[in-house]
PDB file of C-alpha atoms in Angstrom:
ATOM      1  CA  LYS A   1      26.027   7.524  21.287  1.00  0.00           C
ATOM      2  CA  VAL A   2      25.132   8.516  17.730  1.00  0.00           C
ATOM      3  CA  SER A   3      23.237  11.785  17.334  1.00  0.00           C
ATOM      4  CA  SER A   4      19.969  11.945  15.417  1.00  0.00           C
ATOM      5  CA  ALA A   5      21.699  14.083  12.772  1.00  0.00           C
ATOM      6  CA  GLU A   6      24.312  11.353  12.291  1.00  0.00           C
ATOM      7  CA  GLN A   7      21.594   8.686  12.131  1.00  0.00           C
ATOM      8  CA  LEU A   8      19.775  10.738   9.491  1.00  0.00           C
ATOM      9  CA  ALA A   9      22.980  11.097   7.481  1.00  0.00           C
ATOM     10  CA  VAL A  10      23.573   7.327   7.606  1.00  0.00           C
ATOM     11  CA  GLN A  11      19.952   6.669   6.632  1.00  0.00           C
ATOM     12  CA  ARG A  12      20.288   8.970   3.617  1.00  0.00           C
ATOM     13  CA  GLN A  13      23.558   7.351   2.556  1.00  0.00           C
ATOM     14  CA  VAL A  14      22.133   3.838   2.819  1.00  0.00           C
ATOM     15  CA  ALA A  15      18.988   4.853   0.930  1.00  0.00           C
ATOM     16  CA  ASP A  16      21.113   6.586  -1.727  1.00  0.00           C
ATOM     17  CA  LEU A  17      23.169   3.420  -2.131  1.00  0.00           C
ATOM     18  CA  LEU A  18      20.025   1.317  -2.486  1.00  0.00           C
ATOM     19  CA  LEU A  19      18.422   3.734  -4.933  1.00  0.00           C
ATOM     20  CA  ALA A  20      21.581   4.447  -6.964  1.00  0.00           C
ATOM     21  CA  THR A  21      21.066   1.554  -9.338  1.00  0.00           C
ATOM     22  CA  LYS A  22      18.102  -0.016 -11.070  1.00  0.00           C
ATOM     23  CA  GLN A  23      19.783  -3.426 -11.232  1.00  0.00           C
ATOM     24  CA  GLN A  24      18.658  -6.217  -8.986  1.00  0.00           C
ATOM     25  CA  TYR A  25      20.735  -6.808  -5.895  1.00  0.00           C
ATOM     26  CA  SER A  26      21.695 -10.274  -4.725  1.00  0.00           C
ATOM     27  CA  ASP A  27      19.714 -11.843  -1.896  1.00  0.00           C
ATOM     28  CA  ARG A  28      22.684 -11.239   0.407  1.00  0.00           C
ATOM     29  CA  GLN A  29      22.870  -7.547  -0.509  1.00  0.00           C
ATOM     30  CA  VAL A  30      19.124  -7.128   0.014  1.00  0.00           C
ATOM     31  CA  ALA A  31      19.411  -8.845   3.403  1.00  0.00           C
ATOM     32  CA  ILE A  32      22.184  -6.423   4.416  1.00  0.00           C
ATOM     33  CA  PHE A  33      20.142  -3.404   3.266  1.00  0.00           C
ATOM     34  CA  ASN A  34      17.157  -4.811   5.127  1.00  0.00           C
ATOM     35  CA  ASP A  35      19.143  -5.193   8.358  1.00  0.00           C
ATOM     36  CA  VAL A  36      20.747  -1.746   8.177  1.00  0.00           C
ATOM     37  CA  ILE A  37      17.598   0.125   7.177  1.00  0.00           C
ATOM     38  CA  GLY A  38      15.552  -1.911   9.657  1.00  0.00           C
ATOM     39  CA  CYS A  39      17.836  -0.756  12.478  1.00  0.00           C
ATOM     40  CA  LEU A  40      17.694   2.848  11.292  1.00  0.00           C
ATOM     41  CA  ILE A  41      13.892   2.791  11.140  1.00  0.00           C
ATOM     42  CA  GLU A  42      13.780   1.972  14.834  1.00  0.00           C
ATOM     43  CA  LYS A  43      16.089   4.858  15.758  1.00  0.00           C
ATOM     44  CA  VAL A  44      15.221   7.846  13.549  1.00  0.00           C
ATOM     45  CA  ASP A  45      12.636  10.491  14.347  1.00  0.00           C
ATOM     46  CA  ARG A  46       9.274  10.799  12.577  1.00  0.00           C
ATOM     47  CA  GLN A  47      10.413  13.397  10.026  1.00  0.00           C
ATOM     48  CA  ALA A  48      13.382  11.261   8.991  1.00  0.00           C
ATOM     49  CA  LEU A  49      11.124   8.211   8.763  1.00  0.00           C
ATOM     50  CA  VAL A  50       8.679  10.082   6.529  1.00  0.00           C
ATOM     51  CA  GLU A  51      11.581  11.132   4.307  1.00  0.00           C
ATOM     52  CA  LEU A  52      12.924   7.579   4.097  1.00  0.00           C
ATOM     53  CA  THR A  53       9.483   6.213   3.299  1.00  0.00           C
ATOM     54  CA  GLY A  54       9.031   8.687   0.484  1.00  0.00           C
ATOM     55  CA  ARG A  55      12.338   7.690  -1.036  1.00  0.00           C
ATOM     56  CA  LEU A  56      11.879   3.933  -0.677  1.00  0.00           C
ATOM     57  CA  ALA A  57       8.279   3.866  -1.957  1.00  0.00           C
ATOM     58  CA  ALA A  58       9.493   4.263  -5.538  1.00  0.00           C
ATOM     59  CA  ALA A  59      12.296   1.697  -5.281  1.00  0.00           C
ATOM     60  CA  ASP A  60      11.212  -1.533  -6.953  1.00  0.00           C
ATOM     61  CA  HIS A  61      14.153  -3.364  -5.396  1.00  0.00           C
ATOM     62  CA  ALA A  62      13.700  -2.141  -1.817  1.00  0.00           C
ATOM     63  CA  PRO A  63      13.626  -4.991   0.719  1.00  0.00           C
ATOM     64  CA  ASN A  64      10.093  -6.278   1.293  1.00  0.00           C
ATOM     65  CA  PRO A  65      10.495  -6.599   5.083  1.00  0.00           C
ATOM     66  CA  VAL A  66      11.402  -2.893   5.352  1.00  0.00           C
ATOM     67  CA  ILE A  67       8.615  -1.795   2.997  1.00  0.00           C
ATOM     68  CA  ASN A  68       6.124  -4.033   4.803  1.00  0.00           C
ATOM     69  CA  ARG A  69       7.212  -2.598   8.176  1.00  0.00           C
ATOM     70  CA  LEU A  70       6.775   0.963   6.876  1.00  0.00           C
ATOM     71  CA  SER A  71       3.385   0.172   5.316  1.00  0.00           C
ATOM     72  CA  ASN A  72       2.153  -1.164   8.665  1.00  0.00           C
ATOM     73  CA  ASP A  73       3.130   1.954  10.587  1.00  0.00           C
ATOM     74  CA  ASP A  74       0.144   3.438  12.427  1.00  0.00           C
ATOM     75  CA  ASP A  75       1.196   6.920  11.253  1.00  0.00           C
ATOM     76  CA  ILE A  76      -0.368   7.414   7.806  1.00  0.00           C
ATOM     77  CA  ALA A  77       2.320  10.004   6.991  1.00  0.00           C
ATOM     78  CA  VAL A  78       4.798   7.123   7.155  1.00  0.00           C
ATOM     79  CA  ALA A  79       2.662   4.335   5.693  1.00  0.00           C
ATOM     80  CA  GLY A  80       0.551   6.162   3.116  1.00  0.00           C
ATOM     81  CA  VAL A  81       3.093   6.757   0.362  1.00  0.00           C
ATOM     82  CA  VAL A  82       4.324   3.165   0.557  1.00  0.00           C
ATOM     83  CA  LEU A  83       0.786   1.756   0.528  1.00  0.00           C
ATOM     84  CA  GLU A  84      -0.135   3.812  -2.491  1.00  0.00           C
ATOM     85  CA  HIS A  85       3.064   3.592  -4.538  1.00  0.00           C
ATOM     86  CA  SER A  86       5.342   0.683  -3.605  1.00  0.00           C
ATOM     87  CA  ASN A  87       5.450  -2.196  -6.072  1.00  0.00           C
ATOM     88  CA  VAL A  88       7.368  -4.251  -3.504  1.00  0.00           C
ATOM     89  CA  LEU A  89       4.293  -4.956  -1.369  1.00  0.00           C
ATOM     90  CA  THR A  90       2.650  -8.276  -2.114  1.00  0.00           C
ATOM     91  CA  ASP A  91      -1.078  -8.938  -2.210  1.00  0.00           C
ATOM     92  CA  GLU A  92      -0.621 -10.800   1.062  1.00  0.00           C
ATOM     93  CA  ASN A  93       0.962  -7.704   2.659  1.00  0.00           C
ATOM     94  CA  LEU A  94      -1.861  -5.494   1.390  1.00  0.00           C
ATOM     95  CA  VAL A  95      -4.667  -7.866   2.426  1.00  0.00           C
ATOM     96  CA  GLU A  96      -3.262  -8.107   5.959  1.00  0.00           C
ATOM     97  CA  ILE A  97      -3.154  -4.316   6.218  1.00  0.00           C
ATOM     98  CA  ALA A  98      -6.652  -4.044   4.734  1.00  0.00           C
ATOM     99  CA  LYS A  99      -7.933  -6.406   7.416  1.00  0.00           C
ATOM    100  CA  THR A 100      -6.215  -4.736  10.368  1.00  0.00           C
ATOM    101  CA  LYS A 101      -5.603  -1.030   9.777  1.00  0.00           C
ATOM    102  CA  GLY A 102      -7.852   2.016   9.768  1.00  0.00           C
ATOM    103  CA  LEU A 103      -9.645   4.052   7.158  1.00  0.00           C
ATOM    104  CA  GLU A 104      -6.653   6.130   6.023  1.00  0.00           C
ATOM    105  CA  HIS A 105      -4.610   2.994   5.319  1.00  0.00           C
ATOM    106  CA  LEU A 106      -7.507   1.478   3.372  1.00  0.00           C
ATOM    107  CA  LEU A 107      -7.916   4.649   1.299  1.00  0.00           C
ATOM    108  CA  ALA A 108      -4.198   4.637   0.468  1.00  0.00           C
ATOM    109  CA  ILE A 109      -4.396   1.027  -0.746  1.00  0.00           C
ATOM    110  CA  ALA A 110      -7.545   1.819  -2.757  1.00  0.00           C
ATOM    111  CA  GLY A 111      -5.596   4.556  -4.539  1.00  0.00           C
ATOM    112  CA  ARG A 112      -2.867   2.280  -5.902  1.00  0.00           C
ATOM    113  CA  ALA A 113      -2.351   2.337  -9.675  1.00  0.00           C
ATOM    114  CA  GLN A 114      -3.097  -1.410  -9.794  1.00  0.00           C
ATOM    115  CA  VAL A 115      -5.129  -3.302  -7.206  1.00  0.00           C
ATOM    116  CA  SER A 116      -5.796  -7.034  -7.581  1.00  0.00           C
ATOM    117  CA  GLU A 117      -9.162  -8.711  -7.040  1.00  0.00           C
ATOM    118  CA  THR A 118      -7.878 -10.276  -3.829  1.00  0.00           C
ATOM    119  CA  VAL A 119      -6.969  -6.894  -2.380  1.00  0.00           C
ATOM    120  CA  THR A 120     -10.146  -5.129  -3.556  1.00  0.00           C
ATOM    121  CA  ASP A 121     -12.233  -7.913  -2.009  1.00  0.00           C
ATOM    122  CA  ALA A 122     -10.474  -7.295   1.332  1.00  0.00           C
ATOM    123  CA  LEU A 123     -11.088  -3.552   1.018  1.00  0.00           C
ATOM    124  CA  VAL A 124     -14.774  -3.923   0.108  1.00  0.00           C
ATOM    125  CA  ASP A 125     -15.273  -6.486   2.896  1.00  0.00           C
ATOM    126  CA  ARG A 126     -14.315  -3.861   5.488  1.00  0.00           C
ATOM    127  CA  GLY A 127     -17.538  -2.008   4.613  1.00  0.00           C
ATOM    128  CA  HIS A 128     -16.277   1.596   4.583  1.00  0.00           C
ATOM    129  CA  ALA A 129     -18.336   3.540   2.026  1.00  0.00           C
ATOM    130  CA  HIS A 130     -15.479   5.944   1.162  1.00  0.00           C
ATOM    131  CA  VAL A 131     -13.091   3.050   0.565  1.00  0.00           C
ATOM    132  CA  THR A 132     -15.578   1.211  -1.649  1.00  0.00           C
ATOM    133  CA  GLN A 133     -16.191   4.405  -3.606  1.00  0.00           C
ATOM    134  CA  LYS A 134     -12.452   4.940  -4.108  1.00  0.00           C
ATOM    135  CA  VAL A 135     -12.005   1.328  -5.243  1.00  0.00           C
ATOM    136  CA  VAL A 136     -14.859   1.605  -7.738  1.00  0.00           C
ATOM    137  CA  ALA A 137     -13.569   4.965  -9.041  1.00  0.00           C
ATOM    138  CA  ASN A 138     -10.094   3.468  -9.556  1.00  0.00           C
ATOM    139  CA  ASN A 139      -9.896   1.974 -13.061  1.00  0.00           C
ATOM    140  CA  GLY A 140      -6.740   0.124 -12.021  1.00  0.00           C
ATOM    141  CA  ALA A 141      -8.648  -1.741  -9.306  1.00  0.00           C
ATOM    142  CA  ARG A 142      -9.961  -5.123 -10.391  1.00  0.00           C
ATOM    143  CA  LEU A 143     -13.100  -6.413  -8.722  1.00  0.00           C
ATOM    144  CA  SER A 144     -13.985 -10.081  -8.482  1.00  0.00           C
ATOM    145  CA  GLU A 145     -17.465 -11.230  -9.451  1.00  0.00           C
ATOM    146  CA  LEU A 146     -18.374 -11.460  -5.770  1.00  0.00           C
ATOM    147  CA  GLY A 147     -16.855  -8.020  -5.213  1.00  0.00           C
ATOM    148  CA  PHE A 148     -19.072  -6.600  -7.930  1.00  0.00           C
ATOM    149  CA  VAL A 149     -22.130  -8.228  -6.364  1.00  0.00           C
ATOM    150  CA  LYS A 150     -21.304  -6.634  -2.992  1.00  0.00           C
ATOM    151  CA  VAL A 151     -20.685  -3.239  -4.571  1.00  0.00           C
ATOM    152  CA  VAL A 152     -23.926  -3.385  -6.569  1.00  0.00           C
ATOM    153  CA  HIS A 153     -25.779  -4.262  -3.368  1.00  0.00           C
ATOM    154  CA  GLU A 154     -24.196  -1.284  -1.570  1.00  0.00           C
ATOM    155  CA  ALA A 155     -24.953   0.970  -4.541  1.00  0.00           C
ATOM    156  CA  ARG A 156     -28.671   0.509  -3.927  1.00  0.00           C
ATOM    157  CA  THR A 157     -28.393   2.846  -0.925  1.00  0.00           C
ATOM    158  CA  ASP A 158     -25.386   4.940  -2.034  1.00  0.00           C
ATOM    159  CA  GLU A 159     -26.130   7.164  -5.026  1.00  0.00           C
ATOM    160  CA  ALA A 160     -22.511   8.328  -5.395  1.00  0.00           C
ATOM    161  CA  LEU A 161     -21.354   4.700  -5.510  1.00  0.00           C
ATOM    162  CA  ALA A 162     -24.066   3.855  -8.048  1.00  0.00           C
ATOM    163  CA  LEU A 163     -22.846   6.654 -10.350  1.00  0.00           C
ATOM    164  CA  MET A 164     -19.220   5.504 -10.024  1.00  0.00           C
ATOM    165  CA  LEU A 165     -20.237   1.918 -10.717  1.00  0.00           C
ATOM    166  CA  ALA A 166     -22.163   2.991 -13.814  1.00  0.00           C
ATOM    167  CA  GLY A 167     -18.963   4.566 -15.125  1.00  0.00           C
ATOM    168  CA  ARG A 168     -16.980   1.325 -15.020  1.00  0.00           C
ATOM    169  CA  ALA A 169     -16.611  -0.558 -18.263  1.00  0.00           C
ATOM    170  CA  ASP A 170     -15.900  -3.911 -16.604  1.00  0.00           C
ATOM    171  CA  VAL A 171     -19.135  -4.525 -14.675  1.00  0.00           C
ATOM    172  CA  PRO A 172     -20.224  -8.068 -15.488  1.00  0.00           C
ATOM    173  CA  PRO A 173     -23.915  -8.533 -16.315  1.00  0.00           C
ATOM    174  CA  VAL A 174     -24.166 -11.250 -13.659  1.00  0.00           C
ATOM    175  CA  ALA A 175     -23.297  -8.743 -10.890  1.00  0.00           C
ATOM    176  CA  THR A 176     -26.343  -6.624 -11.621  1.00  0.00           C
ATOM    177  CA  ALA A 177     -28.592  -9.619 -12.334  1.00  0.00           C
ATOM    178  CA  ARG A 178     -27.957 -11.220  -8.925  1.00  0.00           C
ATOM    179  CA  THR A 179     -29.076  -8.153  -7.021  1.00  0.00           C
ATOM    180  CA  SER A 180     -32.161  -7.365  -9.078  1.00  0.00           C
TER     181      SER A 180
END
């Protein structure tokens, strides 16, 4: 039986190997990393998992299945940094999480440096005022025309949201006209 200290050491070594280079790995190498790290994720304790997540969140060549697994973790200490910072997550990954996870996960997604219209629509559709406010305050979050219409409608009863919306330079005139 392998001790948790030994598992942590292996996890660190594998992560170091993955993070040691900025070059793209072959599909076979990524699959091997995915398998090894995937097994380690299932065996390490919470603190080690949080550490691994923090290290992998910045790796643009981390395996998507591992990053997606970490981003779906119910523990926001594990998922949050990946949701907010990983460029490996696809819009499909983020939309699925936005549809199924709780407020803390939604807030982490809303805080990403860049958020596509598809993802912001999923966030706004959930109807959490704090999430909508964070999306609107995030200049890297793109809202669709329909998203703007929904936000403008919500802003009628949410003064903080209305002020944030007024500060955006990309509000289309049609969004405000439809709700007048």
